[in-house]
Coordinates of C-alpha atoms in Angstrom, one line a residue:
M43 CA -14.9 -8.9 0.7
T44 CA -15.1 -9.5 -3.0
D45 CA -14.7 -12.9 -4.7
V46 CA -12.3 -11.4 -7.2
R47 CA -9.4 -9.2 -6.2
T48 CA -6.2 -7.9 -7.8
E49 CA -2.8 -7.4 -6.2
T50 CA -0.1 -5.5 -8.1
D51 CA 3.7 -5.7 -7.6
G52 CA 5.6 -3.5 -10.1
A53 CA 4.7 -4.7 -13.6
V54 CA 3.0 -7.9 -12.3
A55 CA -0.7 -8.3 -11.4
T56 CA -2.0 -11.2 -9.5
I57 CA -5.8 -11.8 -10.0
W58 CA -7.3 -13.9 -7.3
L59 CA -10.4 -16.1 -7.4
D60 CA -11.4 -15.7 -3.8
R61 CA -14.4 -17.8 -3.0
P62 CA -12.9 -20.6 -1.1
E63 CA -16.1 -21.7 0.5
R64 CA -17.3 -22.8 -3.0
R65 CA -13.8 -23.9 -4.1
N66 CA -13.7 -20.8 -6.2
A67 CA -16.6 -22.0 -8.4
V68 CA -17.8 -19.2 -10.6
D69 CA -21.4 -17.9 -10.9
R70 CA -22.5 -15.0 -13.2
A71 CA -21.7 -12.2 -10.9
M72 CA -18.2 -13.5 -10.2
A73 CA -17.6 -14.1 -13.9
E74 CA -18.5 -10.4 -14.6
R75 CA -16.1 -9.3 -11.9
L76 CA -13.4 -11.6 -13.2
L77 CA -13.8 -10.2 -16.7
A78 CA -13.6 -6.7 -15.3
A79 CA -10.4 -7.5 -13.5
F80 CA -8.8 -8.8 -16.7
E81 CA -10.0 -5.7 -18.7
A82 CA -8.4 -3.5 -16.0
F83 CA -5.1 -5.4 -16.3
E84 CA -5.1 -5.1 -20.1
A85 CA -5.8 -1.4 -20.0
D86 CA -3.1 -0.5 -17.5
P87 CA 0.2 0.3 -19.3
A88 CA 2.2 -0.2 -16.2
L89 CA 1.2 -3.9 -15.9
R90 CA 3.0 -6.3 -18.2
V91 CA 2.2 -9.8 -17.0
A92 CA -0.7 -11.3 -14.9
V93 CA -0.9 -14.3 -12.6
L94 CA -4.3 -16.0 -12.1
A95 CA -4.6 -17.9 -8.8
G96 CA -7.2 -19.3 -6.5
A97 CA -7.4 -18.6 -2.8
G98 CA -7.8 -21.3 -0.1
G99 CA -5.6 -24.0 -1.7
T100 CA -7.6 -24.7 -4.9
F101 CA -7.5 -23.0 -8.3
C102 CA -11.1 -23.3 -9.5
A103 CA -13.8 -26.0 -9.4
G104 CA -15.5 -24.6 -12.5
A105 CA -18.9 -23.1 -12.9
D106 CA -21.0 -23.0 -9.7
L107 CA -23.4 -25.8 -10.3
T108 CA -25.7 -24.5 -7.5
A109 CA -26.5 -21.6 -9.8
V110 CA -27.3 -23.6 -13.0
G111 CA -31.0 -23.9 -12.2
D112 CA -31.3 -20.2 -11.3
P113 CA -31.5 -17.9 -14.3
D114 CA -30.5 -14.9 -12.2
R115 CA -27.3 -16.6 -10.9
R116 CA -26.4 -18.9 -13.8
N117 CA -23.4 -18.1 -15.9
L118 CA -24.3 -16.1 -19.1
L119 CA -25.3 -18.3 -22.0
T120 CA -25.9 -17.1 -25.5
P121 CA -27.0 -19.2 -28.5
D122 CA -24.5 -17.5 -30.9
G123 CA -21.6 -17.8 -28.5
A124 CA -20.7 -14.1 -29.1
A125 CA -21.0 -12.8 -25.5
P126 CA -18.1 -13.0 -23.0
G127 CA -17.4 -16.6 -21.8
P128 CA -19.7 -18.0 -19.0
M129 CA -16.5 -18.1 -16.8
G130 CA -15.8 -14.4 -17.6
P131 CA -12.6 -13.7 -19.7
T132 CA -12.4 -17.1 -21.5
R133 CA -13.4 -15.7 -24.9
A134 CA -11.1 -12.8 -24.7
H135 CA -7.9 -12.4 -26.8
L136 CA -5.5 -11.2 -24.2
A137 CA -2.8 -8.9 -25.5
K138 CA -0.5 -9.6 -22.5
P139 CA 0.9 -12.8 -21.0
L140 CA -1.0 -14.7 -18.4
I141 CA 0.3 -17.4 -16.0
A142 CA -2.0 -19.7 -14.1
A143 CA -0.9 -20.8 -10.7
V144 CA -2.7 -24.1 -10.2
A145 CA -3.2 -25.6 -6.7
G146 CA -5.7 -28.2 -5.6
H147 CA -8.2 -28.6 -8.5
A148 CA -8.4 -26.9 -11.8
V149 CA -11.4 -28.8 -13.3
A150 CA -14.2 -28.2 -15.7
G151 CA -14.5 -24.5 -16.2
G152 CA -11.6 -24.1 -13.9
L153 CA -9.5 -26.1 -16.3
E154 CA -10.7 -23.8 -19.1
L155 CA -9.6 -20.8 -17.1
A156 CA -6.1 -22.4 -16.8
L157 CA -6.1 -23.0 -20.5
L158 CA -6.6 -19.3 -21.1
A159 CA -3.1 -18.7 -19.7
D160 CA 0.0 -18.8 -21.8
L161 CA 1.8 -20.9 -19.1
R162 CA 0.6 -23.1 -16.2
V163 CA 2.6 -23.5 -12.9
V164 CA 1.1 -26.5 -11.2
E165 CA 1.6 -27.8 -7.7
Q166 CA 2.7 -31.5 -7.5
D167 CA -0.5 -32.6 -5.7
A168 CA -2.9 -30.7 -8.0
V169 CA -5.5 -32.4 -10.2
M170 CA -6.8 -31.2 -13.6
G171 CA -9.6 -32.6 -15.7
V172 CA -12.9 -32.2 -17.6
F173 CA -15.0 -33.2 -14.5
C174 CA -18.1 -31.6 -16.0
R175 CA -18.3 -34.6 -18.3
R176 CA -20.2 -36.3 -15.4
W177 CA -23.0 -33.8 -15.3
G178 CA -23.8 -33.0 -18.9
V179 CA -22.2 -29.6 -18.8
P180 CA -20.3 -28.9 -22.0
L181 CA -17.0 -27.1 -22.5
I182 CA -18.1 -23.7 -23.6
D183 CA -15.2 -21.6 -22.2
G184 CA -12.5 -22.6 -24.7
G185 CA -11.8 -26.1 -23.6
T186 CA -12.4 -27.8 -26.9
V187 CA -10.4 -25.1 -28.7
R188 CA -7.4 -24.5 -26.5
L189 CA -6.8 -28.0 -25.1
P190 CA -6.0 -29.7 -28.5
R191 CA -3.6 -26.8 -29.3
I192 CA -1.7 -27.2 -26.1
V193 CA -1.5 -31.0 -25.7
G194 CA -2.4 -32.3 -29.2
L195 CA -5.6 -33.9 -30.5
G196 CA -5.2 -37.4 -29.1
R197 CA -4.5 -36.4 -25.5
A198 CA -7.2 -33.7 -25.7
L199 CA -9.8 -36.2 -26.8
D200 CA -8.8 -38.6 -24.1
L201 CA -9.3 -35.9 -21.4
I202 CA -12.5 -34.5 -23.0
L203 CA -14.3 -37.8 -23.7
T204 CA -13.4 -39.6 -20.4
G205 CA -13.5 -36.6 -18.0
R206 CA -10.8 -38.5 -16.0
P207 CA -8.6 -36.8 -13.4
V208 CA -5.1 -35.8 -14.5
A209 CA -2.4 -35.7 -11.9
A210 CA 0.3 -33.0 -12.0
E211 CA 3.1 -35.3 -13.2
E212 CA 1.0 -36.5 -16.2
A213 CA -0.1 -32.9 -16.9
Y214 CA 3.6 -32.0 -17.1
A215 CA 4.5 -34.9 -19.3
M216 CA 1.8 -34.0 -21.8
G217 CA 2.6 -30.2 -21.8
L218 CA -0.5 -29.2 -20.0
A219 CA 1.7 -28.0 -17.1
N220 CA 4.8 -25.9 -17.8
R221 CA 6.3 -26.0 -14.3
L222 CA 5.8 -28.3 -11.3
T223 CA 6.2 -26.9 -7.8
A224 CA 6.0 -28.2 -4.3
P225 CA 2.5 -27.8 -2.7
G226 CA 1.9 -24.2 -1.7
E227 CA 4.5 -22.7 -4.0
A228 CA 2.7 -22.2 -7.3
V229 CA 1.9 -18.5 -6.7
A230 CA 5.4 -17.6 -5.7
V231 CA 6.9 -19.5 -8.6
A232 CA 4.4 -18.0 -11.1
R233 CA 5.1 -14.5 -9.8
E234 CA 8.9 -15.0 -10.2
L235 CA 8.3 -16.3 -13.7
A236 CA 6.1 -13.3 -14.4
R237 CA 8.8 -10.9 -13.2
T238 CA 11.3 -12.6 -15.5
I239 CA 9.0 -12.1 -18.5
A240 CA 8.1 -8.6 -17.5
A241 CA 11.8 -7.6 -17.4
F242 CA 12.3 -8.3 -21.1
P243 CA 11.9 -5.5 -23.8
S244 CA 8.1 -5.5 -24.0
R245 CA 7.4 -4.7 -27.6
C246 CA 9.6 -7.5 -28.8
M247 CA 8.1 -10.0 -26.4
L248 CA 4.5 -9.1 -27.2
T249 CA 5.2 -9.2 -30.9
D250 CA 6.6 -12.7 -30.7
R251 CA 3.8 -13.9 -28.5
A252 CA 1.2 -12.4 -30.9
S253 CA 2.9 -14.1 -33.9
V254 CA 2.7 -17.5 -32.2
Y255 CA -1.1 -17.2 -31.7
A256 CA -1.8 -15.7 -35.2
G257 CA 0.3 -18.3 -36.9
L258 CA -1.9 -21.1 -35.6
D259 CA -4.6 -20.0 -38.0
L260 CA -2.4 -19.4 -41.0
P261 CA -0.8 -21.5 -43.7
L262 CA 3.0 -21.9 -43.1
A263 CA 4.0 -19.4 -45.9
D264 CA 1.6 -16.8 -44.7
A265 CA 2.6 -17.3 -41.1
L266 CA 6.3 -16.8 -41.9
R267 CA 5.5 -13.6 -43.9
A268 CA 3.4 -12.3 -41.1
E269 CA 6.1 -13.0 -38.5
G270 CA 8.6 -11.1 -40.6
A271 CA 6.3 -8.1 -41.2
A272 CA 5.5 -7.8 -37.5
G273 CA 9.0 -8.3 -36.2
A274 CA 10.9 -6.0 -38.6
P275 CA 9.9 -2.7 -37.0
V276 CA 10.7 -4.1 -33.5
V277 CA 14.3 -4.6 -34.6
E278 CA 14.6 -0.8 -35.0
H279 CA 12.5 -0.1 -31.9
E280 CA 14.2 -2.4 -29.4
G281 CA 16.7 -4.7 -31.2
V282 CA 19.3 -2.1 -32.1
T283 CA 19.7 -0.9 -28.5
G284 CA 19.6 -4.4 -27.2
A285 CA 22.3 -5.5 -29.5
A286 CA 24.4 -2.5 -28.5
R287 CA 24.1 -3.6 -24.8
F288 CA 25.3 -7.1 -25.8
V289 CA 28.3 -5.6 -27.7
A290 CA 29.1 -3.6 -24.6
G291 CA 29.3 -6.8 -22.5
A292 CA 25.8 -7.5 -21.2
G293 CA 24.3 -11.0 -21.3
R294 CA 27.5 -12.8 -22.1
H295 CA 27.6 -16.6 -21.5
G296 CA 23.8 -16.8 -21.7
R297 CA 23.2 -14.7 -18.6
F298 CA 19.8 -13.1 -18.3
P299 CA 18.9 -9.7 -16.8
G300 CA 19.8 -9.4 -13.2
E301 CA 22.3 -12.3 -13.3
E302 CA 25.2 -10.1 -14.1
T303 CA 24.7 -8.3 -10.8
R304 CA 24.4 -11.6 -8.9
H305 CA 27.6 -12.9 -10.6
E306 CA 29.4 -9.7 -9.5
H307 CA 28.3 -10.2 -5.9
R308 CA 29.5 -13.8 -5.9
S309 CA 32.9 -12.7 -7.3
H310 CA 33.2 -10.1 -4.5
R311 CA 32.5 -12.8 -1.9
T312 CA 35.2 -15.0 -3.2

């Protein structure tokens, strides 16, 4: 049985960290398999959205500290930082949306894996934090880069400097969690969210997503021009037909795909 596995359901892939005896802590071999799983997801045109989850009731406890003293098992470290992230895909620029389904603990490198995601669905009893602060292990899987962009500089420095645990309610309040769920429901909610996103016209959704990330590194005027340049061709490719569907009656009153059918079923029952 592998410590990284992928399940697919239509356009949604669920990538599992499956090493529960180590609370899904990641060593070098597991990091390589995790990177390969993400590369396979990105390369498959039938898959539009991925969910990253941990088996056994926890997301990920970070790097496997039992491997740090063993050069053959230790996560890959390079002085120039150019190689793949020690946790696997954490230095990748994903072209498709990723949702993290967080249960139990997402700490240290596990928090950094959660930060790789566009959205985080977090169970109400989950805990997040930079727990590696206690052991002298730095954030080298995107934590110092992504965390300030998600929660802001002040909150990021609070978490990074203190290493303190962050409960789910606080994570939601600061924007680190996008959805809160009851214990045991993060994967189901994340998959439903993934299906919703996958159902939208894909080129438009991916263009808008890419524009958000690119704009973070550009002056405002340049970002606005880049947004327009990327979006204009999509209007012809998907927007014209989408507008025609609206004119024909789809999506009225703010309904999303699939809701028209459910509304019709309710009307028949009454």
